[in-house]
C-alpha cells in the first residue's frame, strides 16, 4: 500500500504538468487539443498495457521481464521529453522569444 501511495503521489503531477508544458510550447488555441491528444494516448496505453503485460507474464512466469519493460518505457519517455525540451529551447533562442 505504501508503494502504491508513492506511485500515486509521483504520477499525479503528470496531468498538471502536461497542461503547463503544452501551454508553454504551443499557442493558446491548441493547448486543449494537445492535452486531449496526450490524454487519448495515455488512455490507449492504459487499455492495452495490462493485457500485454499479463500475456508476457503468462508466457514467461517471471516478473523481472515486466519490470525491465516498464523501466525501458520510462527511460524512453524521459529521453523523448529531454530531446523535445532541448529542441524547444533551441527553437525559442532562434526566434528570440
Short mmCIF file of N, CA and C in Angstrom, two decimals:
data_model
loop_
_atom_site.label_atom_id
_atom_site.label_comp_id
_atom_site.label_asym_id
_atom_site.label_seq_id
_atom_site.Cartn_x
_atom_site.Cartn_y
_atom_site.Cartn_z
N UNK A 1 0.81 -1.18 0.00
CA UNK A 1 0.00 0.00 0.00
C UNK A 1 0.86 1.25 0.00
N UNK A 2 1.98 1.18 0.70
CA UNK A 2 2.87 2.35 0.75
C UNK A 2 3.43 2.64 -0.64
N UNK A 3 3.88 1.61 -1.33
CA UNK A 3 4.42 1.80 -2.68
C UNK A 3 3.36 2.32 -3.65
N UNK A 4 2.14 1.83 -3.52
CA UNK A 4 1.06 2.34 -4.38
C UNK A 4 0.80 3.81 -4.11
N UNK A 5 0.85 4.18 -2.84
CA UNK A 5 0.69 5.60 -2.49
C UNK A 5 1.80 6.46 -3.04
N UNK A 6 3.02 5.95 -2.98
CA UNK A 6 4.17 6.69 -3.52
C UNK A 6 4.03 6.86 -5.02
N UNK A 7 3.64 5.80 -5.71
CA UNK A 7 3.45 5.88 -7.16
C UNK A 7 2.36 6.90 -7.49
N UNK A 8 1.28 6.89 -6.75
CA UNK A 8 0.20 7.84 -6.99
C UNK A 8 0.65 9.28 -6.80
N UNK A 9 1.43 9.54 -5.76
CA UNK A 9 1.92 10.90 -5.50
C UNK A 9 2.90 11.33 -6.58
N UNK A 10 3.70 10.41 -7.07
CA UNK A 10 4.70 10.76 -8.09
C UNK A 10 4.06 10.93 -9.47
N UNK A 11 3.07 10.13 -9.79
CA UNK A 11 2.46 10.16 -11.13
C UNK A 11 1.38 11.24 -11.24
N UNK A 12 0.73 11.59 -10.15
CA UNK A 12 -0.38 12.56 -10.19
C UNK A 12 0.00 13.90 -10.80
N UNK A 13 1.18 14.46 -10.53
CA UNK A 13 1.51 15.76 -11.13
C UNK A 13 1.64 15.73 -12.65
N UNK A 14 1.64 14.55 -13.24
CA UNK A 14 1.76 14.46 -14.69
C UNK A 14 0.64 15.21 -15.38
N UNK A 15 -0.58 15.05 -14.90
CA UNK A 15 -1.72 15.71 -15.53
C UNK A 15 -1.59 17.23 -15.48
N UNK A 16 -1.13 17.74 -14.35
CA UNK A 16 -0.95 19.19 -14.22
C UNK A 16 0.22 19.65 -15.08
N UNK A 17 1.31 18.92 -15.03
CA UNK A 17 2.49 19.29 -15.82
C UNK A 17 2.24 19.23 -17.30
N UNK A 18 1.37 18.30 -17.73
CA UNK A 18 1.05 18.18 -19.14
C UNK A 18 0.42 19.48 -19.66
N UNK A 19 -0.51 20.01 -18.92
CA UNK A 19 -1.17 21.25 -19.35
C UNK A 19 -0.20 22.43 -19.32
N UNK A 20 0.65 22.48 -18.31
CA UNK A 20 1.61 23.58 -18.20
C UNK A 20 2.59 23.54 -19.37
N UNK A 21 3.13 22.38 -19.66
CA UNK A 21 4.09 22.26 -20.76
C UNK A 21 3.43 22.51 -22.11
N UNK A 22 2.22 22.03 -22.27
CA UNK A 22 1.51 22.29 -23.53
C UNK A 22 1.28 23.78 -23.70
N UNK A 23 0.93 24.47 -22.62
CA UNK A 23 0.73 25.92 -22.69
C UNK A 23 2.00 26.68 -22.97
N UNK A 24 3.12 26.14 -22.50
CA UNK A 24 4.41 26.79 -22.74
C UNK A 24 4.89 26.60 -24.17
N UNK A 25 4.64 25.42 -24.73
CA UNK A 25 5.22 25.08 -26.03
C UNK A 25 4.29 25.38 -27.21
N UNK A 26 3.01 25.52 -26.97
CA UNK A 26 2.05 25.67 -28.07
C UNK A 26 1.29 26.98 -27.95
N UNK A 27 0.71 27.42 -29.06
CA UNK A 27 -0.18 28.58 -28.98
C UNK A 27 -1.41 28.25 -28.13
N UNK A 28 -2.00 29.27 -27.55
CA UNK A 28 -3.11 29.10 -26.62
C UNK A 28 -4.27 28.34 -27.26
N UNK A 29 -4.54 28.57 -28.53
CA UNK A 29 -5.69 27.93 -29.17
C UNK A 29 -5.48 26.43 -29.41
N UNK A 30 -4.27 25.93 -29.24
CA UNK A 30 -4.01 24.50 -29.48
C UNK A 30 -3.77 23.70 -28.20
N UNK A 31 -3.78 24.36 -27.05
CA UNK A 31 -3.48 23.68 -25.79
C UNK A 31 -4.53 22.62 -25.48
N UNK A 32 -5.80 22.94 -25.64
CA UNK A 32 -6.86 21.99 -25.31
C UNK A 32 -6.78 20.74 -26.19
N UNK A 33 -6.57 20.92 -27.48
CA UNK A 33 -6.49 19.74 -28.35
C UNK A 33 -5.24 18.93 -28.07
N UNK A 34 -4.14 19.60 -27.72
CA UNK A 34 -2.91 18.87 -27.39
C UNK A 34 -3.08 18.06 -26.12
N UNK A 35 -3.70 18.67 -25.11
CA UNK A 35 -3.96 17.93 -23.87
C UNK A 35 -4.91 16.76 -24.12
N UNK A 36 -5.89 16.97 -24.97
CA UNK A 36 -6.80 15.89 -25.31
C UNK A 36 -6.11 14.74 -26.02
N UNK A 37 -5.22 15.06 -26.96
CA UNK A 37 -4.49 14.01 -27.66
C UNK A 37 -3.53 13.27 -26.73
N UNK A 38 -2.89 14.00 -25.82
CA UNK A 38 -2.00 13.33 -24.87
C UNK A 38 -2.78 12.43 -23.92
N UNK A 39 -3.95 12.88 -23.49
CA UNK A 39 -4.79 12.04 -22.63
C UNK A 39 -5.30 10.82 -23.39
N UNK A 40 -5.60 11.00 -24.68
CA UNK A 40 -6.04 9.87 -25.50
C UNK A 40 -4.93 8.83 -25.63
N UNK A 41 -3.70 9.29 -25.88
CA UNK A 41 -2.58 8.36 -25.99
C UNK A 41 -2.34 7.64 -24.66
N UNK A 42 -2.48 8.35 -23.56
CA UNK A 42 -2.32 7.74 -22.25
C UNK A 42 -3.42 6.70 -22.01
N UNK A 43 -4.64 6.99 -22.42
CA UNK A 43 -5.74 6.06 -22.24
C UNK A 43 -5.53 4.79 -23.07
N UNK A 44 -5.03 4.94 -24.29
CA UNK A 44 -4.74 3.77 -25.12
C UNK A 44 -3.70 2.89 -24.43
N UNK A 45 -2.67 3.53 -23.88
CA UNK A 45 -1.66 2.76 -23.14
C UNK A 45 -2.23 2.07 -21.92
N UNK A 46 -3.15 2.74 -21.23
CA UNK A 46 -3.78 2.14 -20.06
C UNK A 46 -4.69 0.98 -20.43
N UNK A 47 -5.26 1.03 -21.61
CA UNK A 47 -6.13 -0.07 -22.05
C UNK A 47 -5.32 -1.24 -22.57
N UNK A 48 -4.28 -0.96 -23.35
CA UNK A 48 -3.51 -2.03 -23.99
C UNK A 48 -2.45 -2.62 -23.04
N UNK A 49 -1.88 -1.80 -22.19
CA UNK A 49 -0.77 -2.23 -21.34
C UNK A 49 -1.02 -3.43 -20.46
N UNK A 50 -2.05 -3.41 -19.61
CA UNK A 50 -2.26 -4.55 -18.71
C UNK A 50 -2.46 -5.90 -19.41
N UNK A 51 -3.25 -5.99 -20.48
CA UNK A 51 -3.33 -7.30 -21.14
C UNK A 51 -2.00 -7.77 -21.74
N UNK A 52 -1.24 -6.83 -22.30
CA UNK A 52 0.06 -7.21 -22.89
C UNK A 52 1.00 -7.71 -21.79
N UNK A 53 1.05 -6.99 -20.68
CA UNK A 53 1.91 -7.41 -19.58
C UNK A 53 1.43 -8.74 -19.00
N UNK A 54 0.12 -8.93 -18.91
CA UNK A 54 -0.41 -10.21 -18.45
C UNK A 54 -0.03 -11.35 -19.39
N UNK A 55 -0.08 -11.08 -20.68
CA UNK A 55 0.31 -12.10 -21.67
C UNK A 55 1.79 -12.46 -21.52
N UNK A 56 2.63 -11.44 -21.33
CA UNK A 56 4.06 -11.69 -21.15
C UNK A 56 4.31 -12.51 -19.89
N UNK A 57 3.61 -12.14 -18.80
CA UNK A 57 3.79 -12.89 -17.56
C UNK A 57 3.31 -14.34 -17.71
N UNK A 58 2.18 -14.53 -18.37
CA UNK A 58 1.66 -15.89 -18.56
C UNK A 58 2.62 -16.76 -19.35
N UNK A 59 3.32 -16.17 -20.30
CA UNK A 59 4.25 -16.95 -21.12
C UNK A 59 5.60 -17.19 -20.47
N UNK A 60 6.05 -16.25 -19.62
CA UNK A 60 7.40 -16.37 -19.05
C UNK A 60 7.40 -16.67 -17.55
N UNK A 61 6.29 -16.45 -16.86
CA UNK A 61 6.17 -16.69 -15.42
C UNK A 61 7.28 -15.99 -14.63
N UNK A 62 7.62 -14.78 -15.04
CA UNK A 62 8.69 -14.05 -14.38
C UNK A 62 8.36 -12.56 -14.35
N UNK A 63 8.39 -11.97 -13.16
CA UNK A 63 8.09 -10.55 -13.04
C UNK A 63 9.25 -9.66 -13.48
N UNK A 64 10.45 -10.19 -13.51
CA UNK A 64 11.63 -9.38 -13.84
C UNK A 64 11.52 -8.81 -15.25
N UNK A 65 11.04 -9.59 -16.18
CA UNK A 65 10.88 -9.12 -17.56
C UNK A 65 9.92 -7.93 -17.60
N UNK A 66 8.85 -8.01 -16.83
CA UNK A 66 7.88 -6.92 -16.80
C UNK A 66 8.50 -5.64 -16.25
N UNK A 67 9.31 -5.77 -15.20
CA UNK A 67 9.97 -4.60 -14.63
C UNK A 67 10.96 -3.98 -15.63
N UNK A 68 11.66 -4.82 -16.37
CA UNK A 68 12.58 -4.29 -17.38
C UNK A 68 11.82 -3.58 -18.51
N UNK A 69 10.71 -4.14 -18.94
CA UNK A 69 9.91 -3.49 -19.97
C UNK A 69 9.41 -2.13 -19.48
N UNK A 70 8.94 -2.08 -18.24
CA UNK A 70 8.48 -0.82 -17.67
C UNK A 70 9.61 0.19 -17.55
N UNK A 71 10.77 -0.27 -17.10
CA UNK A 71 11.92 0.64 -16.97
C UNK A 71 12.35 1.18 -18.33
N UNK A 72 12.34 0.34 -19.34
CA UNK A 72 12.69 0.79 -20.69
C UNK A 72 11.67 1.83 -21.18
N UNK A 73 10.39 1.60 -20.90
CA UNK A 73 9.37 2.57 -21.28
C UNK A 73 9.57 3.92 -20.60
N UNK A 74 9.86 3.91 -19.29
CA UNK A 74 10.11 5.16 -18.58
C UNK A 74 11.38 5.84 -19.10
N UNK A 75 12.39 5.06 -19.40
CA UNK A 75 13.63 5.62 -19.93
C UNK A 75 13.39 6.27 -21.30
N UNK A 76 12.66 5.59 -22.17
CA UNK A 76 12.36 6.16 -23.49
C UNK A 76 11.52 7.43 -23.35
N UNK A 77 10.59 7.43 -22.41
CA UNK A 77 9.76 8.62 -22.18
C UNK A 77 10.62 9.78 -21.70
N UNK A 78 11.51 9.52 -20.77
CA UNK A 78 12.40 10.58 -20.27
C UNK A 78 13.31 11.13 -21.35
N UNK A 79 13.84 10.24 -22.18
CA UNK A 79 14.72 10.68 -23.27
C UNK A 79 13.95 11.52 -24.28
N UNK A 80 12.72 11.09 -24.62
CA UNK A 80 11.94 11.87 -25.59
C UNK A 80 11.56 13.23 -25.02
N UNK A 81 11.25 13.29 -23.73
CA UNK A 81 10.95 14.59 -23.11
C UNK A 81 12.19 15.48 -23.10
N UNK A 82 13.34 14.91 -22.81
CA UNK A 82 14.58 15.69 -22.78
C UNK A 82 14.89 16.24 -24.18
N UNK A 83 14.75 15.39 -25.19
CA UNK A 83 15.02 15.83 -26.56
C UNK A 83 14.05 16.92 -26.98
N UNK A 84 12.77 16.75 -26.68
CA UNK A 84 11.80 17.78 -27.07
C UNK A 84 12.07 19.08 -26.31
N UNK A 85 12.51 19.00 -25.07
CA UNK A 85 12.86 20.21 -24.33
C UNK A 85 14.07 20.91 -24.93
N UNK A 86 15.06 20.15 -25.34
CA UNK A 86 16.25 20.74 -25.98
C UNK A 86 15.88 21.39 -27.31
N UNK A 87 15.06 20.70 -28.10
CA UNK A 87 14.63 21.26 -29.38
C UNK A 87 13.79 22.53 -29.18
N UNK A 88 12.94 22.53 -28.16
CA UNK A 88 12.12 23.71 -27.89
C UNK A 88 13.01 24.88 -27.45
N UNK A 89 13.98 24.61 -26.59
CA UNK A 89 14.88 25.68 -26.14
C UNK A 89 15.68 26.24 -27.31
N UNK A 90 16.11 25.37 -28.21
CA UNK A 90 16.85 25.82 -29.39
C UNK A 90 15.97 26.68 -30.29
N UNK A 91 14.73 26.23 -30.50
CA UNK A 91 13.80 26.99 -31.32
C UNK A 91 13.47 28.33 -30.67
N UNK A 92 13.33 28.33 -29.37
CA UNK A 92 12.99 29.56 -28.64
C UNK A 92 14.13 30.58 -28.74
N UNK A 93 15.38 30.14 -28.67
CA UNK A 93 16.51 31.06 -28.78
C UNK A 93 16.68 31.55 -30.22
N UNK A 94 16.35 30.71 -31.20
CA UNK A 94 16.46 31.14 -32.60
C UNK A 94 15.40 32.17 -32.95
N UNK A 95 14.22 32.05 -32.36
CA UNK A 95 13.16 33.02 -32.63
C UNK A 95 13.40 34.31 -31.87
N UNK A 96 14.04 34.20 -30.72
CA UNK A 96 14.32 35.37 -29.91
C UNK A 96 13.22 35.72 -28.94
N UNK A 97 12.49 34.70 -28.50
CA UNK A 97 11.39 34.93 -27.55
C UNK A 97 11.97 35.10 -26.16
#
